[in-house]
């Protein structure tokens, strides 16, 4: 069988996914970063972020271009939308990426050089 045809064992998942507990603080069960979203494509980062929330991530940060921030934020107030995909905010971008457990790169980035 191919790797994608194998069933995932339940005991394996128990070691990967952290158990929920009343002692955990916000963000300890998953901080996900979605890097994407431009003026033309605001739905893709929204769907990536909302999927992460529905699967159990605590915090989802959508890092997008400034022109995509308001539409994405209006879709879902649970996503933390950060309009930092521009040249002048590169240091801020680097600081946020260091804090994340997982990063999804690309949904809705478009083909713009910047």
PDB file of C-alpha atoms in Angstrom:
ATOM      1  CA  UNK A   1       0.000   0.000   0.000  1.00  0.00           C
ATOM      2  CA  UNK A   2       1.013   3.565  -0.605  1.00  0.00           C
ATOM      3  CA  UNK A   3       1.656   5.799   2.441  1.00  0.00           C
ATOM      4  CA  UNK A   4      -1.622   7.679   1.876  1.00  0.00           C
ATOM      5  CA  UNK A   5      -3.618   4.426   1.754  1.00  0.00           C
ATOM      6  CA  UNK A   6      -2.561   3.236   5.204  1.00  0.00           C
ATOM      7  CA  UNK A   7      -4.806   3.771   8.175  1.00  0.00           C
ATOM      8  CA  UNK A   8      -3.500   5.933  10.946  1.00  0.00           C
ATOM      9  CA  UNK A   9      -3.315   4.028  14.191  1.00  0.00           C
ATOM     10  CA  UNK A  10      -5.236   5.555  17.089  1.00  0.00           C
ATOM     11  CA  UNK A  11      -2.377   5.106  19.538  1.00  0.00           C
ATOM     12  CA  UNK A  12      -0.066   7.014  17.202  1.00  0.00           C
ATOM     13  CA  UNK A  13      -2.477   9.975  17.126  1.00  0.00           C
ATOM     14  CA  UNK A  14      -2.627  10.015  20.922  1.00  0.00           C
ATOM     15  CA  UNK A  15       1.104  10.726  21.024  1.00  0.00           C
ATOM     16  CA  UNK A  16       0.960  13.487  18.405  1.00  0.00           C
ATOM     17  CA  UNK A  17      -2.170  15.408  19.431  1.00  0.00           C
ATOM     18  CA  UNK A  18      -1.917  16.970  22.900  1.00  0.00           C
ATOM     19  CA  UNK A  19      -4.601  15.945  25.371  1.00  0.00           C
ATOM     20  CA  UNK A  20      -6.894  18.754  26.433  1.00  0.00           C
ATOM     21  CA  UNK A  21      -6.652  19.733  30.058  1.00  0.00           C
ATOM     22  CA  UNK A  22      -7.971  22.444  32.334  1.00  0.00           C
ATOM     23  CA  UNK A  23      -4.368  23.377  33.148  1.00  0.00           C
ATOM     24  CA  UNK A  24      -3.522  24.414  29.575  1.00  0.00           C
ATOM     25  CA  UNK A  25      -3.425  28.066  28.622  1.00  0.00           C
ATOM     26  CA  UNK A  26      -4.522  29.594  25.332  1.00  0.00           C
ATOM     27  CA  UNK A  27      -2.091  28.645  22.599  1.00  0.00           C
ATOM     28  CA  UNK A  28      -0.600  25.583  24.287  1.00  0.00           C
ATOM     29  CA  UNK A  29      -2.698  23.215  22.172  1.00  0.00           C
ATOM     30  CA  UNK A  30      -1.589  24.689  18.869  1.00  0.00           C
ATOM     31  CA  UNK A  31      -0.527  28.008  17.378  1.00  0.00           C
ATOM     32  CA  UNK A  32      -0.957  27.919  13.614  1.00  0.00           C
ATOM     33  CA  UNK A  33       0.186  30.516  11.109  1.00  0.00           C
ATOM     34  CA  UNK A  34      -1.408  30.934   7.691  1.00  0.00           C
ATOM     35  CA  UNK A  35       0.810  32.927   5.334  1.00  0.00           C
ATOM     36  CA  UNK A  36      -1.318  33.989   2.406  1.00  0.00           C
ATOM     37  CA  UNK A  37      -4.086  36.192   1.191  1.00  0.00           C
ATOM     38  CA  UNK A  38      -3.980  39.089  -1.207  1.00  0.00           C
ATOM     39  CA  UNK A  39      -6.557  41.514  -2.535  1.00  0.00           C
ATOM     40  CA  UNK A  40      -7.926  39.053  -5.100  1.00  0.00           C
ATOM     41  CA  UNK A  41      -7.794  35.895  -2.981  1.00  0.00           C
ATOM     42  CA  UNK A  42      -9.198  36.267   0.523  1.00  0.00           C
ATOM     43  CA  UNK A  43     -11.168  33.018   0.773  1.00  0.00           C
ATOM     44  CA  UNK A  44      -8.254  30.568   0.716  1.00  0.00           C
ATOM     45  CA  UNK A  45      -6.531  31.801   3.902  1.00  0.00           C
ATOM     46  CA  UNK A  46      -9.919  32.045   5.601  1.00  0.00           C
ATOM     47  CA  UNK A  47     -10.755  28.410   4.825  1.00  0.00           C
ATOM     48  CA  UNK A  48      -7.267  27.238   5.870  1.00  0.00           C
ATOM     49  CA  UNK A  49      -7.567  29.118   9.160  1.00  0.00           C
ATOM     50  CA  UNK A  50     -11.118  28.094   9.991  1.00  0.00           C
ATOM     51  CA  UNK A  51     -10.223  24.465   9.220  1.00  0.00           C
ATOM     52  CA  UNK A  52      -7.348  24.638  11.693  1.00  0.00           C
ATOM     53  CA  UNK A  53      -9.687  26.045  14.356  1.00  0.00           C
ATOM     54  CA  UNK A  54     -12.292  23.345  13.730  1.00  0.00           C
ATOM     55  CA  UNK A  55      -9.644  20.647  14.024  1.00  0.00           C
ATOM     56  CA  UNK A  56      -8.623  21.891  17.464  1.00  0.00           C
ATOM     57  CA  UNK A  57      -5.951  24.561  17.090  1.00  0.00           C
ATOM     58  CA  UNK A  58      -6.085  27.170  19.853  1.00  0.00           C
ATOM     59  CA  UNK A  59      -4.820  30.187  17.949  1.00  0.00           C
ATOM     60  CA  UNK A  60      -4.721  30.835  14.223  1.00  0.00           C
ATOM     61  CA  UNK A  61      -2.819  33.826  12.874  1.00  0.00           C
ATOM     62  CA  UNK A  62      -3.489  34.796   9.245  1.00  0.00           C
ATOM     63  CA  UNK A  63      -0.594  36.869   7.921  1.00  0.00           C
ATOM     64  CA  UNK A  64      -1.777  38.606   4.778  1.00  0.00           C
ATOM     65  CA  UNK A  65      -1.331  41.722   2.679  1.00  0.00           C
ATOM     66  CA  UNK A  66      -2.903  44.893   4.070  1.00  0.00           C
ATOM     67  CA  UNK A  67      -5.526  44.926   1.299  1.00  0.00           C
ATOM     68  CA  UNK A  68      -6.751  41.434   2.278  1.00  0.00           C
ATOM     69  CA  UNK A  69      -6.945  41.981   6.042  1.00  0.00           C
ATOM     70  CA  UNK A  70     -10.383  43.584   6.348  1.00  0.00           C
ATOM     71  CA  UNK A  71     -12.217  41.073   4.128  1.00  0.00           C
ATOM     72  CA  UNK A  72     -10.627  38.092   5.903  1.00  0.00           C
ATOM     73  CA  UNK A  73     -11.345  39.533   9.356  1.00  0.00           C
ATOM     74  CA  UNK A  74     -14.952  40.197   8.371  1.00  0.00           C
ATOM     75  CA  UNK A  75     -15.409  36.521   7.455  1.00  0.00           C
ATOM     76  CA  UNK A  76     -14.477  35.288  10.929  1.00  0.00           C
ATOM     77  CA  UNK A  77     -13.616  37.241  14.076  1.00  0.00           C
ATOM     78  CA  UNK A  78     -11.998  34.121  15.598  1.00  0.00           C
ATOM     79  CA  UNK A  79      -9.014  34.390  13.260  1.00  0.00           C
ATOM     80  CA  UNK A  80      -6.219  36.749  14.236  1.00  0.00           C
ATOM     81  CA  UNK A  81      -5.608  38.638  11.019  1.00  0.00           C
ATOM     82  CA  UNK A  82      -2.302  40.438  10.733  1.00  0.00           C
ATOM     83  CA  UNK A  83      -1.658  42.639   7.671  1.00  0.00           C
ATOM     84  CA  UNK A  84       2.118  42.185   7.755  1.00  0.00           C
ATOM     85  CA  UNK A  85       2.934  40.744   4.328  1.00  0.00           C
ATOM     86  CA  UNK A  86       4.728  43.799   3.016  1.00  0.00           C
ATOM     87  CA  UNK A  87       8.376  44.861   2.824  1.00  0.00           C
ATOM     88  CA  UNK A  88       8.275  47.408   5.630  1.00  0.00           C
ATOM     89  CA  UNK A  89       6.928  44.885   8.172  1.00  0.00           C
ATOM     90  CA  UNK A  90       9.496  42.106   7.643  1.00  0.00           C
ATOM     91  CA  UNK A  91      10.936  42.315  11.214  1.00  0.00           C
ATOM     92  CA  UNK A  92       7.443  42.043  12.702  1.00  0.00           C
ATOM     93  CA  UNK A  93       6.731  39.050  10.434  1.00  0.00           C
ATOM     94  CA  UNK A  94       9.904  37.275  11.584  1.00  0.00           C
ATOM     95  CA  UNK A  95       9.010  37.773  15.255  1.00  0.00           C
ATOM     96  CA  UNK A  96       5.557  36.233  14.814  1.00  0.00           C
ATOM     97  CA  UNK A  97       6.717  33.203  12.825  1.00  0.00           C
ATOM     98  CA  UNK A  98       9.101  32.204  15.632  1.00  0.00           C
ATOM     99  CA  UNK A  99       6.158  31.810  18.041  1.00  0.00           C
ATOM    100  CA  UNK A 100       4.157  29.367  15.922  1.00  0.00           C
ATOM    101  CA  UNK A 101       3.995  25.578  16.092  1.00  0.00           C
ATOM    102  CA  UNK A 102       3.046  25.132  12.439  1.00  0.00           C
ATOM    103  CA  UNK A 103       2.973  27.329   9.339  1.00  0.00           C
ATOM    104  CA  UNK A 104       0.849  26.934   6.211  1.00  0.00           C
ATOM    105  CA  UNK A 105       2.356  28.847   3.298  1.00  0.00           C
ATOM    106  CA  UNK A 106       0.544  29.830   0.162  1.00  0.00           C
ATOM    107  CA  UNK A 107      -3.256  29.849   0.280  1.00  0.00           C
ATOM    108  CA  UNK A 108      -4.350  32.922  -1.615  1.00  0.00           C
ATOM    109  CA  UNK A 109      -0.913  34.474  -2.108  1.00  0.00           C
ATOM    110  CA  UNK A 110      -1.556  35.216  -5.764  1.00  0.00           C
ATOM    111  CA  UNK A 111       1.176  35.921  -8.299  1.00  0.00           C
ATOM    112  CA  UNK A 112       2.179  39.452  -7.323  1.00  0.00           C
ATOM    113  CA  UNK A 113       5.941  39.897  -6.935  1.00  0.00           C
ATOM    114  CA  UNK A 114       5.569  41.777  -3.662  1.00  0.00           C
TER     115      UNK A 114
END
